[in-house]
Amino acid sequence: MKSEDKTTNIFISYSWANAVVADQIEKDLNQLQIAIQRDVRDLRYKSSIPDFMSQIRDTDFAIVLISEEYLKSKNCMIEVLHLLKEREYEDKILPVIVGEPDIYNPEGRLKYTNYWEEKRTTLEKIISGHSPETVIAEISELKTIISIYSEVNQFANYISNLKNLTFEELKKEGYKSLLDAIGFEDVSHLVSLLLISFVHDTSKKEILIDEWFEKNSPTSDAYSIRASLANEQGNFEKAKINYQKALGLNSDNAFAMNNYAFMLMCLKEHPDLARKLLVDAISIMPNLTEARLNLGCLLTDKFNDPADAKRQYNEIISYNPTEERAYNNLANIYKRENLGDKNNSKLVCDLYKKAIELNPKYIEARLGYSNYLSDILGKYFEARYQLDEIVKIDPKAQALTDTVNTHIDDLIRKKIDKMKLGRNDKCPCGSGLKFKHCHMN
């Protein structure tokens, strides 16, 4: 088996539409100190095949999330096709099926050929009639599309003939196929630990982890999972002991460091130790998103260091531009700065909007955005729209939004009291209605 002090690196290539699946794989494998290097192909504006190949070369293994969106993405397709021409990398690739890409029969595969043929035909019509020197970029784009068009059917057939798994199958087996492919000699205990970690019932999970310890020699990963379970149950002293045991067996267990630090943050204890744990975790696994998010919050709340907190969030966005929490947390910092500055206000709004665009059900972002719109910008109608959306997402939030709406009413009344409004003037709440039909009464 690979030694416990070695962090395994997994490269994962996926379409933005499948970010939730990539997130789950990252979360699951981080528990085994397997670092995920994310590659959101269709979000990269400048795509470099040499860079892509270099990333593959430097990692232990590569997961490619094959989906309808992936097969229709130019950047996804051109690079994975290039990759498969490099035969020495074939054994590093594990295709994982997401959704229901239609690749298991000729009719389905030809659907993707037709898709790229339409793309080719459309671009050829646009280019025709122009002299070559005026459409250099378009000609280059056409060459790329022709390449995909000519090979997409072969690629889909190649994937369909492999022993591939759906994401659901991969998770159900505890990532055994992936662990086998990476080169772990004895994966049974690792698979067991992962499957135990997926159990939601804490009582059942406790029984399973105790049984695991009876059958196996203790490992850092096992102590880490036992510590997380104790934390869930509110047994914080037991959790601390198990986190310390996990780190005693493997001082580079970044996952244990992060969870230990997060528990200390929730308990409001030992902020210096929590910061050290998080900094060490990040030094071991630079792309450990949870550790950077936790460190950012700790730096803001306990150490009054918003500059370094911003650096953590921007670093997350640099390697995972679909992490909505990083945008939200940045907005929460910037909204406290340069009040009244238009550029800063625009930045705050853009950050909140991006977080909500990435996750429309992100209640915390909508609530923060609503607060900023009402309290800082005086855009009460827009603020209430966010509150209405929150109730649609979670009807149980009605009491909370009612309280916030009452606060907004108070803000509007105070603004009205300072103004001399006629009955036919527009109401300052932003509804667009005349004052007499809105907040006059």
Short mmCIF file of C-alpha atoms in Angstrom, two decimals:
data_model
loop_
_atom_site.label_atom_id
_atom_site.label_comp_id
_atom_site.label_asym_id
_atom_site.label_seq_id
_atom_site.Cartn_x
_atom_site.Cartn_y
_atom_site.Cartn_z
CA MET A 1 0.00 0.00 0.00
CA LYS A 2 1.17 3.55 -0.61
CA SER A 3 2.65 5.15 2.51
CA GLU A 4 0.37 7.31 4.57
CA ASP A 5 2.66 10.32 4.39
CA LYS A 6 2.34 10.62 0.62
CA THR A 7 -0.34 12.85 -0.80
CA THR A 8 -1.77 11.38 -3.98
CA ASN A 9 -2.68 13.87 -6.71
CA ILE A 10 -5.72 13.38 -8.92
CA PHE A 11 -6.35 15.50 -12.00
CA ILE A 12 -10.03 15.92 -12.86
CA SER A 13 -11.25 17.36 -16.15
CA TYR A 14 -14.90 18.35 -16.35
CA SER A 15 -17.44 20.72 -17.79
CA TRP A 16 -18.74 23.58 -15.65
CA ALA A 17 -22.19 21.97 -15.81
CA ASN A 18 -20.82 19.02 -13.80
CA ALA A 19 -19.14 21.05 -11.06
CA VAL A 20 -21.35 19.54 -8.34
CA VAL A 21 -20.08 16.05 -9.17
CA ALA A 22 -16.47 17.29 -9.20
CA ASP A 23 -17.09 18.92 -5.81
CA GLN A 24 -18.36 15.65 -4.36
CA ILE A 25 -15.41 13.65 -5.70
CA GLU A 26 -13.02 16.21 -4.24
CA LYS A 27 -14.75 16.13 -0.85
CA ASP A 28 -14.76 12.33 -0.72
CA LEU A 29 -11.17 11.78 -1.79
CA ASN A 30 -9.75 14.53 0.40
CA GLN A 31 -10.58 12.26 3.33
CA LEU A 32 -7.88 9.88 2.08
CA GLN A 33 -5.36 12.72 1.58
CA ILE A 34 -5.86 12.54 -2.16
CA ALA A 35 -5.43 16.00 -3.62
CA ILE A 36 -7.73 17.04 -6.45
CA GLN A 37 -6.34 19.26 -9.18
CA ARG A 38 -9.36 20.71 -10.93
CA ASP A 39 -9.46 21.56 -14.61
CA VAL A 40 -12.69 23.24 -15.67
CA ARG A 41 -12.01 23.05 -19.36
CA ASP A 42 -14.90 25.05 -20.73
CA LEU A 43 -14.30 27.97 -18.35
CA ARG A 44 -10.78 28.61 -19.57
CA TYR A 45 -10.60 31.44 -22.09
CA LYS A 46 -7.04 30.64 -23.13
CA SER A 47 -6.54 26.95 -23.54
CA SER A 48 -3.05 25.49 -23.72
CA ILE A 49 -2.56 21.86 -24.75
CA PRO A 50 1.07 21.82 -23.49
CA ASP A 51 -0.12 23.07 -20.09
CA PHE A 52 -2.91 20.50 -20.07
CA MET A 53 -0.48 17.69 -20.89
CA SER A 54 1.96 18.92 -18.27
CA GLN A 55 -0.76 18.78 -15.62
CA ILE A 56 -1.58 15.18 -16.58
CA ARG A 57 2.11 14.23 -16.56
CA ASP A 58 2.63 15.56 -13.04
CA THR A 59 -0.36 13.83 -11.44
CA ASP A 60 -0.86 10.24 -10.35
CA PHE A 61 -4.16 9.79 -12.14
CA ALA A 62 -6.78 11.59 -14.19
CA ILE A 63 -10.55 11.44 -13.99
CA VAL A 64 -12.53 12.70 -17.00
CA LEU A 65 -16.21 13.36 -16.34
CA ILE A 66 -17.90 12.40 -19.60
CA SER A 67 -21.29 14.06 -20.00
CA GLU A 68 -23.56 15.56 -22.63
CA GLU A 69 -22.07 18.97 -21.82
CA TYR A 70 -18.50 17.68 -22.00
CA LEU A 71 -19.04 16.15 -25.44
CA LYS A 72 -20.46 19.46 -26.70
CA SER A 73 -17.69 21.63 -25.26
CA LYS A 74 -14.97 22.71 -27.66
CA ASN A 75 -12.24 23.05 -25.04
CA CYS A 76 -13.17 19.81 -23.30
CA MET A 77 -13.14 17.82 -26.51
CA ILE A 78 -10.05 19.15 -28.26
CA GLU A 79 -7.83 18.54 -25.28
CA VAL A 80 -9.09 15.14 -24.27
CA LEU A 81 -8.79 14.02 -27.90
CA HIS A 82 -5.20 15.22 -27.90
CA LEU A 83 -4.60 13.40 -24.63
CA LEU A 84 -5.82 10.06 -25.96
CA LYS A 85 -3.37 10.28 -28.87
CA GLU A 86 -0.57 10.16 -26.29
CA ARG A 87 -0.63 6.42 -25.62
CA GLU A 88 1.57 6.54 -22.53
CA TYR A 89 -1.20 8.40 -20.69
CA GLU A 90 -4.01 5.95 -21.46
CA ASP A 91 -3.48 3.99 -18.25
CA LYS A 92 -3.80 7.19 -16.22
CA ILE A 93 -7.31 7.94 -17.45
CA LEU A 94 -10.53 6.90 -15.75
CA PRO A 95 -13.65 8.04 -17.63
CA VAL A 96 -16.61 8.58 -15.31
CA ILE A 97 -20.05 8.88 -16.85
CA VAL A 98 -22.18 11.77 -15.59
CA GLY A 99 -25.83 11.95 -16.57
CA GLU A 100 -26.79 10.06 -19.70
CA PRO A 101 -24.48 10.86 -22.62
CA ASP A 102 -25.75 8.89 -25.62
CA ILE A 103 -22.57 6.98 -26.50
CA TYR A 104 -23.59 3.32 -26.38
CA ASN A 105 -25.13 2.96 -29.84
CA PRO A 106 -24.30 4.28 -33.33
CA GLU A 107 -27.37 6.54 -33.48
CA GLY A 108 -26.42 8.24 -30.21
CA ARG A 109 -22.78 8.74 -31.15
CA LEU A 110 -23.76 10.18 -34.53
CA LYS A 111 -25.84 12.77 -32.68
CA TYR A 112 -22.58 14.36 -31.50
CA THR A 113 -21.09 14.11 -34.99
CA ASN A 114 -24.14 15.99 -36.30
CA TYR A 115 -23.81 18.59 -33.54
CA TRP A 116 -20.24 19.41 -34.51
CA GLU A 117 -21.11 19.27 -38.23
CA GLU A 118 -23.67 22.02 -37.62
CA LYS A 119 -21.03 24.04 -35.80
CA ARG A 120 -18.66 23.58 -38.72
CA THR A 121 -21.26 24.52 -41.34
CA THR A 122 -22.32 27.65 -39.44
CA LEU A 123 -18.76 28.89 -39.07
CA GLU A 124 -17.93 28.13 -42.72
CA LYS A 125 -20.86 30.35 -43.79
CA ILE A 126 -19.63 33.16 -41.54
CA ILE A 127 -16.10 32.92 -42.94
CA SER A 128 -17.11 32.66 -46.59
CA GLY A 129 -16.91 35.95 -48.43
CA HIS A 130 -14.14 37.32 -46.21
CA SER A 131 -10.50 37.44 -47.19
CA PRO A 132 -8.38 35.02 -45.11
CA GLU A 133 -6.28 37.75 -43.46
CA THR A 134 -9.40 39.32 -41.93
CA VAL A 135 -10.70 36.12 -40.33
CA ILE A 136 -7.52 34.50 -38.98
CA ALA A 137 -9.06 33.73 -35.57
CA GLU A 138 -12.20 32.28 -37.17
CA ILE A 139 -10.15 30.05 -39.47
CA SER A 140 -8.23 28.74 -36.48
CA GLU A 141 -11.52 28.08 -34.72
CA LEU A 142 -12.83 26.25 -37.78
CA LYS A 143 -9.80 23.96 -37.83
CA THR A 144 -10.47 23.06 -34.20
CA ILE A 145 -14.13 22.31 -34.88
CA ILE A 146 -13.28 20.20 -37.95
CA SER A 147 -10.87 18.18 -35.84
CA ILE A 148 -13.55 17.51 -33.23
CA TYR A 149 -16.14 16.75 -35.91
CA SER A 150 -13.90 14.14 -37.50
CA GLU A 151 -12.99 12.40 -34.25
CA VAL A 152 -15.89 12.78 -31.81
CA ASN A 153 -17.63 9.60 -32.98
CA GLN A 154 -14.42 7.58 -32.62
CA PHE A 155 -13.85 9.06 -29.16
CA ALA A 156 -17.39 8.28 -27.99
CA ASN A 157 -17.01 4.72 -29.32
CA TYR A 158 -13.66 4.39 -27.51
CA ILE A 159 -15.22 5.52 -24.20
CA SER A 160 -18.24 3.23 -24.63
CA ASN A 161 -15.94 0.20 -25.05
CA LEU A 162 -14.00 0.89 -21.87
CA LYS A 163 -14.91 -0.52 -18.47
CA ASN A 164 -16.26 2.81 -17.30
CA LEU A 165 -18.46 3.63 -14.34
CA THR A 166 -21.15 6.15 -13.69
CA PHE A 167 -20.47 8.57 -10.86
CA GLU A 168 -23.15 6.86 -8.77
CA GLU A 169 -21.48 3.46 -9.29
CA LEU A 170 -18.05 4.87 -8.44
CA LYS A 171 -19.30 6.35 -5.18
CA LYS A 172 -21.30 3.23 -4.28
CA GLU A 173 -18.18 1.07 -4.56
CA GLY A 174 -16.22 3.50 -2.39
CA TYR A 175 -13.99 4.57 -5.32
CA LYS A 176 -12.43 1.09 -5.39
CA SER A 177 -11.75 1.19 -9.15
CA LEU A 178 -9.95 4.49 -8.80
CA LEU A 179 -7.91 3.38 -5.77
CA ASP A 180 -6.95 0.18 -7.61
CA ALA A 181 -5.90 2.14 -10.67
CA ILE A 182 -3.80 4.58 -8.62
CA GLY A 183 -1.79 1.65 -7.32
CA PHE A 184 -2.86 1.07 -3.73
CA GLU A 185 -1.98 -2.56 -3.03
CA ASP A 186 -4.66 -3.16 -0.40
CA VAL A 187 -7.67 -0.95 -0.92
CA SER A 188 -10.22 -2.92 1.08
CA HIS A 189 -9.73 -0.99 4.33
CA LEU A 190 -9.67 2.36 2.47
CA VAL A 191 -12.89 1.50 0.67
CA SER A 192 -14.45 0.47 3.98
CA LEU A 193 -13.45 3.78 5.57
CA LEU A 194 -14.88 5.79 2.70
CA LEU A 195 -18.15 3.86 2.76
CA ILE A 196 -18.38 4.40 6.53
CA SER A 197 -17.85 8.13 6.03
CA PHE A 198 -20.83 8.21 3.63
CA VAL A 199 -23.21 6.90 6.34
CA HIS A 200 -25.51 9.67 7.63
CA ASP A 201 -26.88 7.92 10.72
CA THR A 202 -24.33 8.76 13.44
CA SER A 203 -25.25 5.79 15.65
CA LYS A 204 -24.80 3.37 12.77
CA LYS A 205 -21.60 5.10 11.74
CA GLU A 206 -20.21 4.74 15.28
CA ILE A 207 -20.89 0.99 15.26
CA LEU A 208 -19.25 0.60 11.85
CA ILE A 209 -16.11 2.55 12.76
CA ASP A 210 -15.74 0.60 16.02
CA GLU A 211 -16.02 -2.66 14.08
CA TRP A 212 -13.44 -1.36 11.61
CA PHE A 213 -10.94 -0.69 14.43
CA GLU A 214 -11.47 -4.22 15.77
CA LYS A 215 -10.54 -5.75 12.39
CA ASN A 216 -7.77 -3.41 11.21
CA SER A 217 -4.64 -1.71 12.44
CA PRO A 218 -5.34 1.95 13.27
CA THR A 219 -4.59 4.46 10.52
CA SER A 220 -4.54 8.24 10.41
CA ASP A 221 -7.59 8.26 8.12
CA ALA A 222 -9.56 6.06 10.54
CA TYR A 223 -8.79 8.25 13.54
CA SER A 224 -9.76 11.30 11.48
CA ILE A 225 -13.16 9.80 10.61
CA ARG A 226 -13.70 8.76 14.24
CA ALA A 227 -12.85 12.32 15.33
CA SER A 228 -15.34 13.83 12.85
CA LEU A 229 -18.01 11.46 14.17
CA ALA A 230 -17.31 12.46 17.78
CA ASN A 231 -17.53 16.11 16.72
CA GLU A 232 -20.94 15.48 15.09
CA GLN A 233 -22.12 13.91 18.35
CA GLY A 234 -20.91 16.87 20.41
CA ASN A 235 -18.19 14.86 22.15
CA PHE A 236 -15.50 17.46 21.52
CA GLU A 237 -12.86 16.11 23.93
CA LYS A 238 -13.05 12.70 22.25
CA ALA A 239 -12.82 14.43 18.88
CA LYS A 240 -9.68 16.33 19.92
CA ILE A 241 -8.00 13.13 21.13
CA ASN A 242 -8.75 11.35 17.86
CA TYR A 243 -7.59 14.25 15.72
CA GLN A 244 -4.34 14.29 17.68
CA LYS A 245 -3.96 10.53 17.17
CA ALA A 246 -4.60 10.97 13.45
CA LEU A 247 -1.86 13.60 13.23
CA GLY A 248 0.41 11.50 15.43
CA LEU A 249 0.28 8.69 12.86
CA ASN A 250 0.54 11.07 9.91
CA SER A 251 1.60 14.65 10.54
CA ASP A 252 0.73 15.47 6.90
CA ASN A 253 -2.95 14.51 7.13
CA ALA A 254 -4.30 17.78 5.77
CA PHE A 255 -7.91 16.62 5.98
CA ALA A 256 -7.59 15.96 9.72
CA MET A 257 -5.85 19.32 10.22
CA ASN A 258 -8.67 21.16 8.49
CA ASN A 259 -11.44 19.40 10.39
CA TYR A 260 -9.65 19.84 13.72
CA ALA A 261 -9.20 23.56 13.01
CA PHE A 262 -12.83 23.97 11.97
CA MET A 263 -14.01 22.35 15.20
CA LEU A 264 -11.84 24.76 17.20
CA MET A 265 -13.31 27.67 15.23
CA CYS A 266 -16.86 26.53 16.02
CA LEU A 267 -15.94 26.17 19.70
CA LYS A 268 -14.25 29.61 19.60
CA GLU A 269 -11.14 28.05 21.12
CA HIS A 270 -7.41 28.33 20.40
CA PRO A 271 -7.51 30.56 17.30
CA ASP A 272 -3.71 30.49 16.99
CA LEU A 273 -3.68 26.70 16.88
CA ALA A 274 -6.55 26.70 14.38
CA ARG A 275 -4.66 29.10 12.12
CA LYS A 276 -1.49 26.99 12.31
CA LEU A 277 -3.41 23.83 11.46
CA LEU A 278 -5.04 25.48 8.44
CA VAL A 279 -1.81 27.03 7.17
CA ASP A 280 -0.07 23.65 7.48
CA ALA A 281 -2.96 21.88 5.73
CA ILE A 282 -2.78 24.30 2.82
CA SER A 283 0.99 23.91 2.54
CA ILE A 284 0.46 20.14 2.17
CA MET A 285 -2.61 20.34 -0.10
CA PRO A 286 -2.69 23.80 -1.74
CA ASN A 287 -6.02 23.06 -3.42
CA LEU A 288 -7.80 22.01 -0.23
CA THR A 289 -10.70 24.41 -0.67
CA GLU A 290 -12.32 23.86 2.73
CA ALA A 291 -9.07 24.76 4.49
CA ARG A 292 -8.72 28.01 2.51
CA LEU A 293 -12.35 28.93 3.17
CA ASN A 294 -11.94 28.25 6.88
CA LEU A 295 -8.68 30.17 7.04
CA GLY A 296 -10.27 33.13 5.28
CA CYS A 297 -13.10 33.25 7.83
CA LEU A 298 -10.67 32.89 10.73
CA LEU A 299 -8.41 35.65 9.43
CA THR A 300 -11.38 37.99 9.07
CA ASP A 301 -13.15 37.19 12.35
CA LYS A 302 -10.25 36.65 14.75
CA PHE A 303 -7.14 38.27 13.29
CA ASN A 304 -8.53 41.34 11.49
CA ASP A 305 -6.58 40.41 8.37
CA PRO A 306 -8.97 40.88 5.44
CA ALA A 307 -6.08 41.22 2.98
CA ASP A 308 -4.85 37.66 3.58
CA ALA A 309 -8.44 36.42 3.68
CA LYS A 310 -8.99 37.90 0.21
CA ARG A 311 -5.85 36.15 -0.96
CA GLN A 312 -7.24 32.79 0.18
CA TYR A 313 -10.53 33.31 -1.64
CA ASN A 314 -8.87 34.57 -4.82
CA GLU A 315 -6.55 31.56 -4.77
CA ILE A 316 -9.60 29.27 -4.63
CA ILE A 317 -11.15 31.04 -7.62
CA SER A 318 -7.87 30.69 -9.55
CA TYR A 319 -8.06 26.88 -9.45
CA ASN A 320 -11.82 26.45 -9.06
CA PRO A 321 -13.80 29.29 -10.65
CA THR A 322 -17.09 27.54 -9.76
CA GLU A 323 -16.68 27.78 -5.96
CA GLU A 324 -19.58 30.07 -5.04
CA ARG A 325 -18.54 30.43 -1.40
CA ALA A 326 -15.30 32.16 -2.38
CA TYR A 327 -17.23 34.87 -4.27
CA ASN A 328 -19.70 35.28 -1.41
CA ASN A 329 -16.96 35.59 1.20
CA LEU A 330 -15.10 38.14 -0.91
CA ALA A 331 -18.30 40.18 -1.21
CA ASN A 332 -18.71 40.08 2.58
CA ILE A 333 -15.23 41.59 2.98
CA TYR A 334 -15.48 44.22 0.26
CA LYS A 335 -18.89 45.45 1.41
CA ARG A 336 -17.26 46.70 4.63
CA GLU A 337 -14.71 48.75 2.68
CA ASN A 338 -14.82 52.04 0.77
CA LEU A 339 -18.48 52.74 1.51
CA GLY A 340 -19.90 55.11 -1.08
CA ASP A 341 -17.30 54.23 -3.71
CA LYS A 342 -19.14 53.29 -6.91
CA ASN A 343 -16.46 50.93 -8.18
CA ASN A 344 -16.41 49.07 -4.87
CA SER A 345 -20.22 48.89 -4.84
CA LYS A 346 -20.20 47.41 -8.32
CA LEU A 347 -17.57 44.88 -7.27
CA VAL A 348 -19.62 43.79 -4.25
CA CYS A 349 -22.76 43.37 -6.36
CA ASP A 350 -20.88 41.47 -9.06
CA LEU A 351 -19.42 39.08 -6.49
CA TYR A 352 -22.81 38.36 -4.91
CA LYS A 353 -24.38 37.93 -8.34
CA LYS A 354 -21.65 35.48 -9.36
CA ALA A 355 -22.15 33.41 -6.21
CA ILE A 356 -25.91 33.29 -6.86
CA GLU A 357 -25.42 32.52 -10.55
CA LEU A 358 -23.25 29.54 -9.63
CA ASN A 359 -25.71 28.37 -6.98
CA PRO A 360 -29.19 29.91 -7.29
CA LYS A 361 -30.19 28.19 -4.01
CA TYR A 362 -27.38 29.81 -2.04
CA ILE A 363 -29.45 31.42 0.73
CA GLU A 364 -26.51 32.98 2.58
CA ALA A 365 -25.43 34.85 -0.56
CA ARG A 366 -28.96 36.07 -1.29
CA LEU A 367 -29.36 37.26 2.30
CA GLY A 368 -26.02 39.09 2.25
CA TYR A 369 -26.84 40.65 -1.11
CA SER A 370 -30.28 41.74 0.15
CA ASN A 371 -28.69 43.35 3.20
CA TYR A 372 -26.19 45.23 1.03
CA LEU A 373 -28.87 46.41 -1.40
CA SER A 374 -31.12 47.74 1.36
CA ASP A 375 -28.72 49.06 3.99
CA ILE A 376 -25.94 50.43 1.80
CA LEU A 377 -27.39 51.12 -1.65
CA GLY A 378 -30.98 51.92 -0.69
CA LYS A 379 -32.33 49.58 -3.35
CA TYR A 380 -35.19 48.24 -1.28
CA PHE A 381 -37.26 46.68 -4.06
CA GLU A 382 -34.29 44.66 -5.33
CA ALA A 383 -33.46 43.66 -1.77
CA ARG A 384 -36.97 42.31 -1.29
CA TYR A 385 -36.72 40.31 -4.49
CA GLN A 386 -33.81 38.40 -2.96
CA LEU A 387 -35.88 37.76 0.17
CA ASP A 388 -38.78 36.46 -1.94
CA GLU A 389 -36.37 34.07 -3.68
CA ILE A 390 -35.12 32.81 -0.33
CA VAL A 391 -38.66 31.84 0.71
CA LYS A 392 -39.15 30.02 -2.60
CA ILE A 393 -35.97 28.05 -1.89
CA ASP A 394 -36.88 27.32 1.73
CA PRO A 395 -40.38 28.17 3.00
CA LYS A 396 -39.07 27.68 6.56
CA ALA A 397 -37.10 30.90 6.10
CA GLN A 398 -40.35 32.94 6.10
CA ALA A 399 -39.88 34.13 9.70
CA LEU A 400 -36.36 35.32 8.94
CA THR A 401 -37.39 37.19 5.80
CA ASP A 402 -40.35 38.74 7.62
CA THR A 403 -37.93 40.19 10.17
CA VAL A 404 -35.68 41.54 7.42
CA ASN A 405 -38.68 42.99 5.55
CA THR A 406 -39.74 44.83 8.72
CA HIS A 407 -36.22 46.26 8.92
CA ILE A 408 -36.49 47.39 5.28
CA ASP A 409 -39.85 49.05 6.03
CA ASP A 410 -38.16 51.01 8.81
CA LEU A 411 -35.41 52.11 6.41
CA ILE A 412 -37.96 53.23 3.85
CA ARG A 413 -39.98 55.17 6.45
CA LYS A 414 -36.86 56.95 7.70
CA LYS A 415 -35.98 57.89 4.14
CA ILE A 416 -39.50 59.16 3.47
CA ASP A 417 -39.44 61.25 6.64
CA LYS A 418 -36.38 63.08 5.33
CA MET A 419 -37.96 63.79 1.94
CA LYS A 420 -40.71 66.11 0.78
CA LEU A 421 -42.77 63.88 -1.46
CA GLY A 422 -45.86 64.69 -3.45
CA ARG A 423 -48.65 62.16 -3.90
CA ASN A 424 -47.65 61.59 -7.53
CA ASP A 425 -43.90 61.31 -6.94
CA LYS A 426 -42.28 57.93 -7.32
CA CYS A 427 -42.04 56.00 -4.09
CA PRO A 428 -38.43 55.84 -2.82
CA CYS A 429 -38.76 52.11 -2.12
CA GLY A 430 -37.90 51.37 -5.74
CA SER A 431 -41.18 49.70 -6.68
CA GLY A 432 -41.77 52.14 -9.54
CA LEU A 433 -45.22 52.99 -8.16
CA LYS A 434 -46.43 56.45 -7.28
CA PHE A 435 -46.04 57.40 -3.63
CA LYS A 436 -49.84 57.54 -3.11
CA HIS A 437 -50.18 53.92 -4.30
CA CYS A 438 -47.26 52.58 -2.29
CA HIS A 439 -45.76 53.77 1.02
CA MET A 440 -47.74 56.97 1.49
CA ASN A 441 -49.98 55.20 4.02
#
